Coordinates of C-alpha atoms (C1' of nucleotides) in Angstrom, one line a residue:
Chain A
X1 CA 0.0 0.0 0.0
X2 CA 1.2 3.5 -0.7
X3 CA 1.9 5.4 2.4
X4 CA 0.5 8.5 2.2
X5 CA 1.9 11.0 4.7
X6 CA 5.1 12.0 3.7
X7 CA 7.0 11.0 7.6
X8 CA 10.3 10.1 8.2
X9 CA 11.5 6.3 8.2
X10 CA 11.2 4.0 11.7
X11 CA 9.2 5.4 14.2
X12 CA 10.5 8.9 13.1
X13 CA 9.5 11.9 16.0
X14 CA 10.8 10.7 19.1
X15 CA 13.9 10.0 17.6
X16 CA 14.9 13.8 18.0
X17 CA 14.3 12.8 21.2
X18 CA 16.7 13.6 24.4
X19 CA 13.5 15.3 25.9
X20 CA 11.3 11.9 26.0
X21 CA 8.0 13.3 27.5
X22 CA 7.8 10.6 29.8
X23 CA 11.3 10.4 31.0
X24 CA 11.8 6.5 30.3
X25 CA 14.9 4.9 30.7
X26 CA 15.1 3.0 27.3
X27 CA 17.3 0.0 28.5
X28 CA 16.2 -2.8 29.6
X29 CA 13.8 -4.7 26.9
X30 CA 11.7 -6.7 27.1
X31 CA 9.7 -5.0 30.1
X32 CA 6.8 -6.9 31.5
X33 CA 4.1 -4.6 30.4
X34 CA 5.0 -6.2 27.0
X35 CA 7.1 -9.5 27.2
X36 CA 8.7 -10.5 23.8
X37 CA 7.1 -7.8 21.9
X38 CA 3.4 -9.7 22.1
X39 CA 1.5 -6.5 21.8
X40 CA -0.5 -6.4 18.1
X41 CA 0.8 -2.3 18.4
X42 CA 4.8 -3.5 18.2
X43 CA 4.9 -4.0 15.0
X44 CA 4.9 -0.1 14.9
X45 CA 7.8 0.6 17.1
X46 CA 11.4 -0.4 17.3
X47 CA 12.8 -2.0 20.6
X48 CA 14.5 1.9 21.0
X49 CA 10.9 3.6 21.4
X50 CA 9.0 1.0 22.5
X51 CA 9.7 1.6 26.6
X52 CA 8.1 5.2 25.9
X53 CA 4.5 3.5 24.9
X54 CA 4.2 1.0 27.8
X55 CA 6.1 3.2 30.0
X56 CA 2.9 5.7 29.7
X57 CA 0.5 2.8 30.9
X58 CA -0.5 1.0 34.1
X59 CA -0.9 -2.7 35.1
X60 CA -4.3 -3.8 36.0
X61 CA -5.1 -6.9 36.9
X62 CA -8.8 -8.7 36.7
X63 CA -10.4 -11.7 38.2
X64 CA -12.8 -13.8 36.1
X65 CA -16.0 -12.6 35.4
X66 CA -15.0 -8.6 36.5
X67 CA -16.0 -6.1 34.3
X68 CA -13.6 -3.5 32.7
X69 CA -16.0 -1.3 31.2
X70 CA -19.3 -1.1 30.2
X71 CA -21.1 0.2 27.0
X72 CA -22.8 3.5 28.2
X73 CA -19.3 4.4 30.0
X74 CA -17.2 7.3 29.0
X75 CA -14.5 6.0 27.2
X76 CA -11.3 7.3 29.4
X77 CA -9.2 4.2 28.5
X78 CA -6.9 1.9 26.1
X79 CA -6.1 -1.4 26.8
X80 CA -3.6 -3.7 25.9
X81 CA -4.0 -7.4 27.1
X82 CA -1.1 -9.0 28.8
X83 CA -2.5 -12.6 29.8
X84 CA -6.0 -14.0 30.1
X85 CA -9.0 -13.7 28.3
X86 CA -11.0 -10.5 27.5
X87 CA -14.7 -10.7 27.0
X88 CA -16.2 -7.8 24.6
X89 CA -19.8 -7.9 24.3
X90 CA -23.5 -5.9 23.8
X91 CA -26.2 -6.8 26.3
X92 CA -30.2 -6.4 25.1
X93 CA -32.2 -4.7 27.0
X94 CA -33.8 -8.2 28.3
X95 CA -30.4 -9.7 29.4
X96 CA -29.3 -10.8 26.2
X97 CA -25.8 -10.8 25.4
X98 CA -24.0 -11.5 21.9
X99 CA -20.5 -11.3 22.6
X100 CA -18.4 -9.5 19.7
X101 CA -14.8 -10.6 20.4
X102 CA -12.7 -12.7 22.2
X103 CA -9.5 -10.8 23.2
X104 CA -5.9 -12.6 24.0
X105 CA -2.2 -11.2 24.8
X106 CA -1.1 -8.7 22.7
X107 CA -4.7 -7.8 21.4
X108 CA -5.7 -4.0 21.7
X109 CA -9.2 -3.0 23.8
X110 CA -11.4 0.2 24.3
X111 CA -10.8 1.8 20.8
X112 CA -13.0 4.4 19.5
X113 CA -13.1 8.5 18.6
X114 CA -16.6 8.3 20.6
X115 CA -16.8 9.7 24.2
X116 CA -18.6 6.6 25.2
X117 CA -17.3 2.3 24.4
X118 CA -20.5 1.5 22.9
X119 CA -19.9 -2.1 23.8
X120 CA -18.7 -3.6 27.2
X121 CA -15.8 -6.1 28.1
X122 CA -15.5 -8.6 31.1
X123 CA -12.8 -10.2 32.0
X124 CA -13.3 -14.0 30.5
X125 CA -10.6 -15.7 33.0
X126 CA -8.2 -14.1 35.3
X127 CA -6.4 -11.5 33.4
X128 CA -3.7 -8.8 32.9
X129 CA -3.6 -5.6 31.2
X130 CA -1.9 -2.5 30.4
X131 CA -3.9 0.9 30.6
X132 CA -3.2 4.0 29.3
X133 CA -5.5 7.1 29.7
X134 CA -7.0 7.8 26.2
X135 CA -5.4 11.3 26.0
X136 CA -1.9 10.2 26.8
X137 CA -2.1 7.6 24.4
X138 CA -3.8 9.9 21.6
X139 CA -0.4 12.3 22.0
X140 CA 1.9 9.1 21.3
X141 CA 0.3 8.4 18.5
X142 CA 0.8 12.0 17.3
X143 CA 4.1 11.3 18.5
X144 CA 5.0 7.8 16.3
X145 CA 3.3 7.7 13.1
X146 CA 3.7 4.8 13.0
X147 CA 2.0 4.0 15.9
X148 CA -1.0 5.8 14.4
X149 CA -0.7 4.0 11.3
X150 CA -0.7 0.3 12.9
X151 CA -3.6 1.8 15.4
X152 CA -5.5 2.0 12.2
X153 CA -4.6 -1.3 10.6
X154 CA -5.7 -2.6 14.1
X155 CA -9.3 -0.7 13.8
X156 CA -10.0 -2.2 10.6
X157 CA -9.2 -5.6 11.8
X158 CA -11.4 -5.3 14.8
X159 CA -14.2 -4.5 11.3
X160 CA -13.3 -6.8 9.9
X161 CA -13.9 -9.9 12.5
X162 CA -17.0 -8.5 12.9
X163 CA -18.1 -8.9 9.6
X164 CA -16.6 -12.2 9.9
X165 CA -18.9 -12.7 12.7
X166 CA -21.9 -11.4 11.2
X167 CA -21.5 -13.6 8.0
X168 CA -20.9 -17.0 10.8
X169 CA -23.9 -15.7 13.0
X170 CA -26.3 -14.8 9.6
X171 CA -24.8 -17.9 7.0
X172 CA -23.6 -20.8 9.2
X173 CA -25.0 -23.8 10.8
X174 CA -23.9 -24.7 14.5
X175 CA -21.2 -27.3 13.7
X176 CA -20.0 -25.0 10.9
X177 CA -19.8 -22.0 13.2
X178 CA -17.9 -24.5 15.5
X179 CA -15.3 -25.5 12.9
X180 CA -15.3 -21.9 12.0
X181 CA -14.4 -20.3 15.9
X182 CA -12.2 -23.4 16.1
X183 CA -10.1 -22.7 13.2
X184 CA -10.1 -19.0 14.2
X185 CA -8.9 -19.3 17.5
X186 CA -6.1 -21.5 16.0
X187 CA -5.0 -19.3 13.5
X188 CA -5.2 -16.5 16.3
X189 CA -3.4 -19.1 18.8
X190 CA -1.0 -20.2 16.1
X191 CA 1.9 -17.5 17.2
X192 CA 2.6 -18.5 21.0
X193 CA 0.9 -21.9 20.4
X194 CA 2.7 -24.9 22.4
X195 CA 1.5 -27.6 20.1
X196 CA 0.9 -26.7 16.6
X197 CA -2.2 -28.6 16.8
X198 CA -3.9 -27.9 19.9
X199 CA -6.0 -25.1 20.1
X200 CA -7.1 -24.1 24.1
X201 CA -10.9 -23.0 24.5
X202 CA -10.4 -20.5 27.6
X203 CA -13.8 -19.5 27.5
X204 CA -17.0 -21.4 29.0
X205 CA -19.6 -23.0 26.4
X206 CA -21.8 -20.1 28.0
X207 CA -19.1 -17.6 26.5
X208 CA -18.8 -19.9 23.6
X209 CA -22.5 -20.0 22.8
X210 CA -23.0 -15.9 23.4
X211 CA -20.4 -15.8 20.9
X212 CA -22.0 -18.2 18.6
X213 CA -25.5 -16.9 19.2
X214 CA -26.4 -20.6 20.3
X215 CA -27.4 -21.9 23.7
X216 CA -24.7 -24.4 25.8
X217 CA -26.3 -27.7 24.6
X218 CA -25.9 -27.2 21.3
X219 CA -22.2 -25.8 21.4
X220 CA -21.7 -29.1 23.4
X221 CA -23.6 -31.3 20.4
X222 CA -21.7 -29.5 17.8
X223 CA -18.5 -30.1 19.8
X224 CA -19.2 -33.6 20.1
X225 CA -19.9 -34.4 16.1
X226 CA -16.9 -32.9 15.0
X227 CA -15.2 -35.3 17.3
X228 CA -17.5 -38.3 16.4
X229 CA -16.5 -37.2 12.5
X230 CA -12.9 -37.9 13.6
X231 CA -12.6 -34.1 12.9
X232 CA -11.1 -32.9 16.4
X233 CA -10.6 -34.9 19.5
X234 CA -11.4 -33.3 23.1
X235 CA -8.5 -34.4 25.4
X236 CA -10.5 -31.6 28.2
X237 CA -13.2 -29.7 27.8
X238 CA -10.9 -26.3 27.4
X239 CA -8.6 -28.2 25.0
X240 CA -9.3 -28.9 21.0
X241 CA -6.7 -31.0 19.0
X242 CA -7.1 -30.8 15.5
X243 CA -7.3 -34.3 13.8
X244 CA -8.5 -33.3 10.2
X245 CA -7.1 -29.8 9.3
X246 CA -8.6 -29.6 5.5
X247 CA -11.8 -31.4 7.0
X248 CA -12.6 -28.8 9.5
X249 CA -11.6 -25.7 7.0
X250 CA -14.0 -27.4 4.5
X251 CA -16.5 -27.8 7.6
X252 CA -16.4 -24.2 8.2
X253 CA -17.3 -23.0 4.6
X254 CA -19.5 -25.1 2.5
X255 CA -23.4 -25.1 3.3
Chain B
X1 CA -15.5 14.7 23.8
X2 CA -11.6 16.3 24.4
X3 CA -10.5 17.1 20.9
X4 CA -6.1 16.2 21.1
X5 CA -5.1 17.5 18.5
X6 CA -4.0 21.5 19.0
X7 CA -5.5 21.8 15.5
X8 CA -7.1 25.0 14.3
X9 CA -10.3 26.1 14.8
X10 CA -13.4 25.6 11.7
X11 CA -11.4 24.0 8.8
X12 CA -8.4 25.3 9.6
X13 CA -5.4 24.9 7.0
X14 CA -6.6 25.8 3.6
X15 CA -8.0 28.8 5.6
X16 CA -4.8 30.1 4.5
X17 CA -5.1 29.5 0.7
X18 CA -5.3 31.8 -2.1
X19 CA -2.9 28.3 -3.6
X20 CA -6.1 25.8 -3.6
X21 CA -4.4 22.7 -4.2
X22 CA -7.5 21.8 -6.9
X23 CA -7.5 24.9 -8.3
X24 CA -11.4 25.5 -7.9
X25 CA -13.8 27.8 -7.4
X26 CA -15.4 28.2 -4.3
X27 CA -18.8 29.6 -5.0
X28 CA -22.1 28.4 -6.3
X29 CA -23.0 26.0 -3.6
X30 CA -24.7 23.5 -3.3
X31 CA -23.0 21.5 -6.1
X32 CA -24.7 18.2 -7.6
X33 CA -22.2 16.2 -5.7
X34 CA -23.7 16.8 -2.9
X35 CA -26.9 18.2 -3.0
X36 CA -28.0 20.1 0.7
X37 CA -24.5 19.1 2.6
X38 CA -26.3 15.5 2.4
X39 CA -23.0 14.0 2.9
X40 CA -22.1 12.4 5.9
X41 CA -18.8 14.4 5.8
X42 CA -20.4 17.5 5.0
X43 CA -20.1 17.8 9.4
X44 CA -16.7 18.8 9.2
X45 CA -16.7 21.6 6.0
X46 CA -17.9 24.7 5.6
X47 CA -19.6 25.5 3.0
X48 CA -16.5 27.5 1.7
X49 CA -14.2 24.5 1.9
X50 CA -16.8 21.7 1.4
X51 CA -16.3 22.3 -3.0
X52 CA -12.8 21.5 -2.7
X53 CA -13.6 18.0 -1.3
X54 CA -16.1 17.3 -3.6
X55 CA -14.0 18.8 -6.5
X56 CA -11.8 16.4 -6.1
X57 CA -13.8 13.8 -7.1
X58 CA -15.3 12.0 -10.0
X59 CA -19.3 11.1 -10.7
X60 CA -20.1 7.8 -11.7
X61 CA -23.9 6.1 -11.8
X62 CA -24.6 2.3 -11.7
X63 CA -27.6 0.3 -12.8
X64 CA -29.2 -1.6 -10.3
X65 CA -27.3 -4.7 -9.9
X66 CA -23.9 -3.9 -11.6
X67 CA -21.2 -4.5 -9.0
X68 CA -18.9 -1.4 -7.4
X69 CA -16.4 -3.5 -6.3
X70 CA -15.6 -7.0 -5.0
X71 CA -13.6 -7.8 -1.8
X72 CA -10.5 -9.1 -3.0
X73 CA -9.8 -6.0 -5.3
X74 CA -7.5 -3.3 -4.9
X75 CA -8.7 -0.5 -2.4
X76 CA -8.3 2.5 -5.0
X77 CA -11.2 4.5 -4.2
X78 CA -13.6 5.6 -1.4
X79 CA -17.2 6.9 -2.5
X80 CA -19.5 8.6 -1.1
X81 CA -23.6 7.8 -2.1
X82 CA -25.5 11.0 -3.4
X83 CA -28.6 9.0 -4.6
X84 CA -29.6 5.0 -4.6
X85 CA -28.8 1.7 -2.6
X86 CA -25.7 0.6 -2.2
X87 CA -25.7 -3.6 -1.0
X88 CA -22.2 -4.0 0.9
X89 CA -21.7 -7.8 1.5
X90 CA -19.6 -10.4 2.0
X91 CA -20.2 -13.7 0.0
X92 CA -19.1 -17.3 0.9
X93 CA -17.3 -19.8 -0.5
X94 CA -20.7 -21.7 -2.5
X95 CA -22.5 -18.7 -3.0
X96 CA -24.1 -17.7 0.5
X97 CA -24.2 -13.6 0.5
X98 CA -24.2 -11.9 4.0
X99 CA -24.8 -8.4 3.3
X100 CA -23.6 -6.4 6.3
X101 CA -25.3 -2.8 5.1
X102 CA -27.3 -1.1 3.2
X103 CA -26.0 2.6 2.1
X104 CA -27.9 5.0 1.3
X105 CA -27.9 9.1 0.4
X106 CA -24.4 10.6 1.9
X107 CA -23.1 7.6 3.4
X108 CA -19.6 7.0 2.5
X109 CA -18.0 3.7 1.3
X110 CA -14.7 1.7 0.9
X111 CA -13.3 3.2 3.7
X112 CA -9.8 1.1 4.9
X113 CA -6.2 1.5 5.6
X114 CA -5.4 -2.0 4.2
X115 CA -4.8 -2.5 0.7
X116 CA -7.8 -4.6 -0.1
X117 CA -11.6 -3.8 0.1
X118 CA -12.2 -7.2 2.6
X119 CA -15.9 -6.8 1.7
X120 CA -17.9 -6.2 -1.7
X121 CA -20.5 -3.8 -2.7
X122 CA -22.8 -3.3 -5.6
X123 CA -25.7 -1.2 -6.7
X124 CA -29.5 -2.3 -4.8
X125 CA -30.8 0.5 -7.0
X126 CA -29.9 2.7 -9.8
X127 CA -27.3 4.6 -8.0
X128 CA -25.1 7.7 -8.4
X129 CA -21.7 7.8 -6.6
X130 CA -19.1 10.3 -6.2
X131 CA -15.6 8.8 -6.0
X132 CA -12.0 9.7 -5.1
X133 CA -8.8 8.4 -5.7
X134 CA -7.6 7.2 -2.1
X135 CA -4.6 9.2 -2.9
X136 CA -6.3 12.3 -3.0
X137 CA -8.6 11.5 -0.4
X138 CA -5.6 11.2 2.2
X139 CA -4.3 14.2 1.2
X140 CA -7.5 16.0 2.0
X141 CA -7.8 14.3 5.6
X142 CA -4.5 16.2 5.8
X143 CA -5.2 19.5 4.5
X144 CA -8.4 19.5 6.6
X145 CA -8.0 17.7 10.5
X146 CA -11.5 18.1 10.9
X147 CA -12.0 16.0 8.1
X148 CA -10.4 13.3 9.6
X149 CA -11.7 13.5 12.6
X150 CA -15.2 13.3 10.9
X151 CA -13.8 10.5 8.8
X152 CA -13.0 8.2 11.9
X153 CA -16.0 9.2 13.6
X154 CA -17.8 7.6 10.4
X155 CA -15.4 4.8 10.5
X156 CA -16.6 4.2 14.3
X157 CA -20.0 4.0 13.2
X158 CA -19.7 1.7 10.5
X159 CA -18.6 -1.0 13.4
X160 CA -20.7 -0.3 15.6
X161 CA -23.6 -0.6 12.9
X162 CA -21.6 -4.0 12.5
X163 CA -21.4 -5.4 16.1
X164 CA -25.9 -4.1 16.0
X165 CA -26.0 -6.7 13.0
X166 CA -24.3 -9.6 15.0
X167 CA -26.6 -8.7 17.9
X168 CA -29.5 -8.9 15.7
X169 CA -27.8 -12.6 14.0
X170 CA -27.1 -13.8 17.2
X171 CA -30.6 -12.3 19.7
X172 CA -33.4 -11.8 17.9
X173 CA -36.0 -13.9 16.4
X174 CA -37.2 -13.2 12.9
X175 CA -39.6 -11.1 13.6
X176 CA -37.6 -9.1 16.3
X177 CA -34.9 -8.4 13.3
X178 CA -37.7 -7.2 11.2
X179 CA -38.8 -4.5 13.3
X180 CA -35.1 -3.7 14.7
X181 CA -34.7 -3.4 10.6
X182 CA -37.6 -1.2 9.6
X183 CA -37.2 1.2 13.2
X184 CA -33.3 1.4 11.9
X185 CA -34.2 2.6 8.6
X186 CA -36.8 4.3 10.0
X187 CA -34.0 6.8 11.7
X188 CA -32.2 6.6 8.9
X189 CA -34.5 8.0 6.6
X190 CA -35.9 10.3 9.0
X191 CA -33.6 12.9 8.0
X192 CA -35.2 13.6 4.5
X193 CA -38.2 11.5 4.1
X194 CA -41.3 13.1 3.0
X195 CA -43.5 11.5 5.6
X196 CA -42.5 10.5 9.0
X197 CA -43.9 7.6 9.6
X198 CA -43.1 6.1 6.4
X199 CA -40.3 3.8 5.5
X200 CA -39.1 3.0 1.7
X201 CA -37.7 -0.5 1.6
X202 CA -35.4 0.1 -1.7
X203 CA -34.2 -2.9 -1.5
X204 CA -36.0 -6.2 -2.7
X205 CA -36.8 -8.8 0.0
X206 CA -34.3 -11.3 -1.1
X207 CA -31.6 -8.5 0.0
X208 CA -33.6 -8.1 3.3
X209 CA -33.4 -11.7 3.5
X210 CA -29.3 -12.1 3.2
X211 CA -29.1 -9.2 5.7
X212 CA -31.4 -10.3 8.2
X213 CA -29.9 -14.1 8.2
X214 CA -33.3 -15.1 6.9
X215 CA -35.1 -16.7 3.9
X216 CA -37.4 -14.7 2.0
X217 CA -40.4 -16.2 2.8
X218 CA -39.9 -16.0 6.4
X219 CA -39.1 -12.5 5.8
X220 CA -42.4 -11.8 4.0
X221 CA -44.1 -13.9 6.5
X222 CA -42.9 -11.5 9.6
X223 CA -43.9 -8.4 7.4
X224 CA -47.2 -10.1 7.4
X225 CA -47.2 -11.2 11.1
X226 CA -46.2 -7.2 11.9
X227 CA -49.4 -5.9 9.8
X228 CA -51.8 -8.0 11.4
X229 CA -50.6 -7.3 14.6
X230 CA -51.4 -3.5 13.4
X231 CA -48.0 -2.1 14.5
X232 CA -47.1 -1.3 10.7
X233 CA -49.2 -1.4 7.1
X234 CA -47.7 -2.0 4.1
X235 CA -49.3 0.3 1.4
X236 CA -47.1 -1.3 -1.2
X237 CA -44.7 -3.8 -1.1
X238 CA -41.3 -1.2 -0.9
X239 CA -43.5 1.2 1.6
X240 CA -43.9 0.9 5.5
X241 CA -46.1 3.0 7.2
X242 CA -45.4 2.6 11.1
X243 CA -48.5 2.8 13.2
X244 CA -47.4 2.1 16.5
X245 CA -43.9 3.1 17.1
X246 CA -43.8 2.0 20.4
X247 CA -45.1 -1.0 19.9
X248 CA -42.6 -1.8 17.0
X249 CA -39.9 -0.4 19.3
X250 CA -40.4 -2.8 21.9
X251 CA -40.5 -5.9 19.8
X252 CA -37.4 -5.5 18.3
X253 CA -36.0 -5.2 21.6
X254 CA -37.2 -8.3 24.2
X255 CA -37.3 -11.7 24.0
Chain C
dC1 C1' -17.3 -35.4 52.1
dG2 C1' -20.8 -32.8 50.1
dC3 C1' -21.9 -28.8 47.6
dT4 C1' -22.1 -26.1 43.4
dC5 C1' -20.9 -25.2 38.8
dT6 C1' -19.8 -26.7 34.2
dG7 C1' -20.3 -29.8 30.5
dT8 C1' -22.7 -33.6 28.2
dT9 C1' -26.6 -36.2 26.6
dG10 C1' -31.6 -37.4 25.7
dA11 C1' -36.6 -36.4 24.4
dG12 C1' -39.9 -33.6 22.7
dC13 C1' -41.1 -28.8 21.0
dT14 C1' -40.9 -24.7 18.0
dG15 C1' -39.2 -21.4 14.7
dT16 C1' -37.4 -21.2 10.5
dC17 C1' -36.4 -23.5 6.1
dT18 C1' -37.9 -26.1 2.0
dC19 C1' -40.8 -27.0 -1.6
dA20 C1' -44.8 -25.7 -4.0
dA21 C1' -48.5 -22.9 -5.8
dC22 C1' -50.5 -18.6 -6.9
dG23 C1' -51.4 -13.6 -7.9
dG24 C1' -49.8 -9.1 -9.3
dC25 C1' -46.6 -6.2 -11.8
dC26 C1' -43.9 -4.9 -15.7
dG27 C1' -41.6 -5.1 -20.1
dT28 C1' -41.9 -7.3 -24.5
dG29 C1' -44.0 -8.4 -28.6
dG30 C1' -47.9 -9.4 -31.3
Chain D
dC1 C1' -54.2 -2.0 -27.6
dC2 C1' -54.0 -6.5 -25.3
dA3 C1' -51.6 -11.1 -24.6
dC4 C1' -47.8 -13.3 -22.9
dG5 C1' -43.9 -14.6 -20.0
dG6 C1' -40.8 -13.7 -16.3
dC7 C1' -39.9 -11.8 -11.9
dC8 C1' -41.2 -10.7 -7.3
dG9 C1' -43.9 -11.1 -3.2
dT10 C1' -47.2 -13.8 -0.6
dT11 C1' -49.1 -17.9 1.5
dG12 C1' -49.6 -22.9 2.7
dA13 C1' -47.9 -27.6 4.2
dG14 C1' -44.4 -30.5 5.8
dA15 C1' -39.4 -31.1 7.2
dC16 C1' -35.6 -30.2 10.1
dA17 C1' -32.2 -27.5 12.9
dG18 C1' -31.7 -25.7 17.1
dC19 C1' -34.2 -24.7 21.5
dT20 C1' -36.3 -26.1 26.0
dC21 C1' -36.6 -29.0 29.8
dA22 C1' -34.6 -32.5 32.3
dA23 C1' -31.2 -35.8 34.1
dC24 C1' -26.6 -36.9 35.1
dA25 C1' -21.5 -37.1 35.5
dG26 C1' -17.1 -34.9 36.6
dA27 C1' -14.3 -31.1 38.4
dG28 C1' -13.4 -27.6 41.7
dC29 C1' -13.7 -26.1 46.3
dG30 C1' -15.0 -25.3 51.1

DNA sequence: CGCTCTGTTGAGCTGTCTCAACGGCCGTGG
DNA sequence: CCACGGCCGTTGAGACAGCTCAACAGAGCG
């Protein structure tokens, strides 16, 4: 793609730097707030500037089931996850909820130019983040470019699944919505993955099914035919191995 | 909401022109590119600036069903819909469409920082577009701050139009979508239609039906079920008149 | 050890789909 | 001008996917 604004190479500003704003010492990669460069916004910066981004956030930590934010709040915050499971979903006004996203480590949380989210997010398990006020983390984007540029690509991404969703939730059957997550969450998983074939389901069927827009028993049935089909095999209930890679892509697609 | 940016006030840059980098002229408003500021952009112009935006783009008209684009093309140009339908949609691997939204007068399209589309769009009705080059559409978000701003405000609404569709996939029973869909163009329309309490459906029912997640008969059928029930009446088949609002509110909402 | 919570499985029910027929509208051609 | 054919929307009857209600087993935890 041609890049449009006519900025200098790298992460260009800061690099006149000297007078970092936020007084960071730059040593000392990789820092905990991003261990071995997991964040989806790294791509952006080199190991030189990337202390002055997380340097500018706090640590939270969430138990299962807390809420970060909900829809009708203003929207103060960014997030970055760390470790755990990030829940991002809409509630109805009769209890309803259709979750959106799943979020994992690296994956960005609480975007938007509005003043409020417009959707909520709970955390799924126990989980990490980073947190950096919204207007801090507006300046370092004016700052790096970059950064801005990669905050975009991110944006469109976060679109994007949710078409993806949208087509699933509108197109698919149950067991192909099944393969579908499955083969998502894989692809998503494949980076930090242990075993190449394992994908981990660190969400409840409940969370599964919002997702899905199924109820439990049917996430459970579907689950169980693609293992009958030899498809998958359920070693525990938050653990998939992949049997039949080309089976379950062709699952996921054809009606 | 805190605007970052210490941009100027109004327009700001080309304030200081005289060198107009399009070389236009900046009276005899409105221009048939966009007729009464309908453009969703139209927010962040004056009316002296708004001509240079719209000078910088090209006119084009479609016939109902010719195709603007398909998702695996080249992201070249963003549009912008001064009269007509537009269908954006995704289609799956044998042939299932999933069209994520419908477009109507000033609403802006093919807006992404990647270097494909991702989703496809074509004309519901006879249609007339304006379009840019993304090139020159770039360099206008620079020259013009507010511009942008407007632009990723419109970018935020586009997902968040997208995560409503997955609630409605995912919630809501067939006839729940049906009245979520007719109250949604309802507000849509409300802008510049004629009568309040009427709804055009420009679109035909099997394009209802691929955005709903339905079947066309079971989208005729909960039209039906909605007149008897007296909340709507269906003077002709492409014309909703809403008899009780509330009423129609509420079913799209519960369970 | 017993409680609760989560996940699985079964049986019957219901909403949506499938298949089919029909009427109205519109463009074409006699 | 009317007759015809194709397309679109509506309605009916039966099929089927996913839901509801219910029972149960295993894991986690006090």
């Amino acid at each position: 793609m041609k890049t449009r604004p006519p900025t200098a190479t790298e992460d260009s500003a800061a690099e006149t730097a000297g007078q970092f704003p936020f007084g960071i010492n730059v040593e000392g990669l990789p820092c905990i707030k991003c261990p071995a460069r997991t964040s989806d916004l790294c791509g952006a910066l080199s190991d030189k500037n990337l202390p002055a981004l997380f340097q500018a956030s706090t640590l939270i930590e969430l138990r299962k089931g807390e809420t970060l934010f909900l829809d009708d709040q203003p929207a103060q915050h960014i997030f970055n996850v760390i470790t755990g499971t990030i829940t991002v979903f809409r509630t109805g006004p009769s209890g309803q909820r259709q979750v959106v996203n799943f979020l994992f480590t690296g994956n960005l949380l609480g975007i938007t130019p509005e003043d409020h989210y417009g959707f909520s997010a709970e955390a799924c398990t126990t989980a990490i983040l980073c947190r950096w006020e919204r207007a801090k983390f507006e300046d370092l984007l004016i700052l790096f470019p970059n950064l801005d540029r990669q905050f975009r690509l991110i944006s469109s991404k976060v679109l994007a699944r949710s078409i993806d969703l949208a087509y699933s939730l509108g197109q698919l059957t149950a067991e192909q919505r099944l393969a579908a997550f499955i083969n998502q969450l894989h692809e998503r998983q494949s980076k930090m993955a242990s075993d190449p074939m394992t994908v981990l389901l660190t969400m409840s069927r409940a969370d599964m099914a919002d997702y899905l827009g199924l109820k439990v028993e049917t996430v459970s049935r579907a689950l169980s035919k693609l293992k009958v089909k030899g498809v998958i095999s359920l070693p525990a209930s938050d653990r998939v191995v992949i049997i039949d890679r080309d089976h379950l892509r062709r699952l996921s697609q054809s009606a």
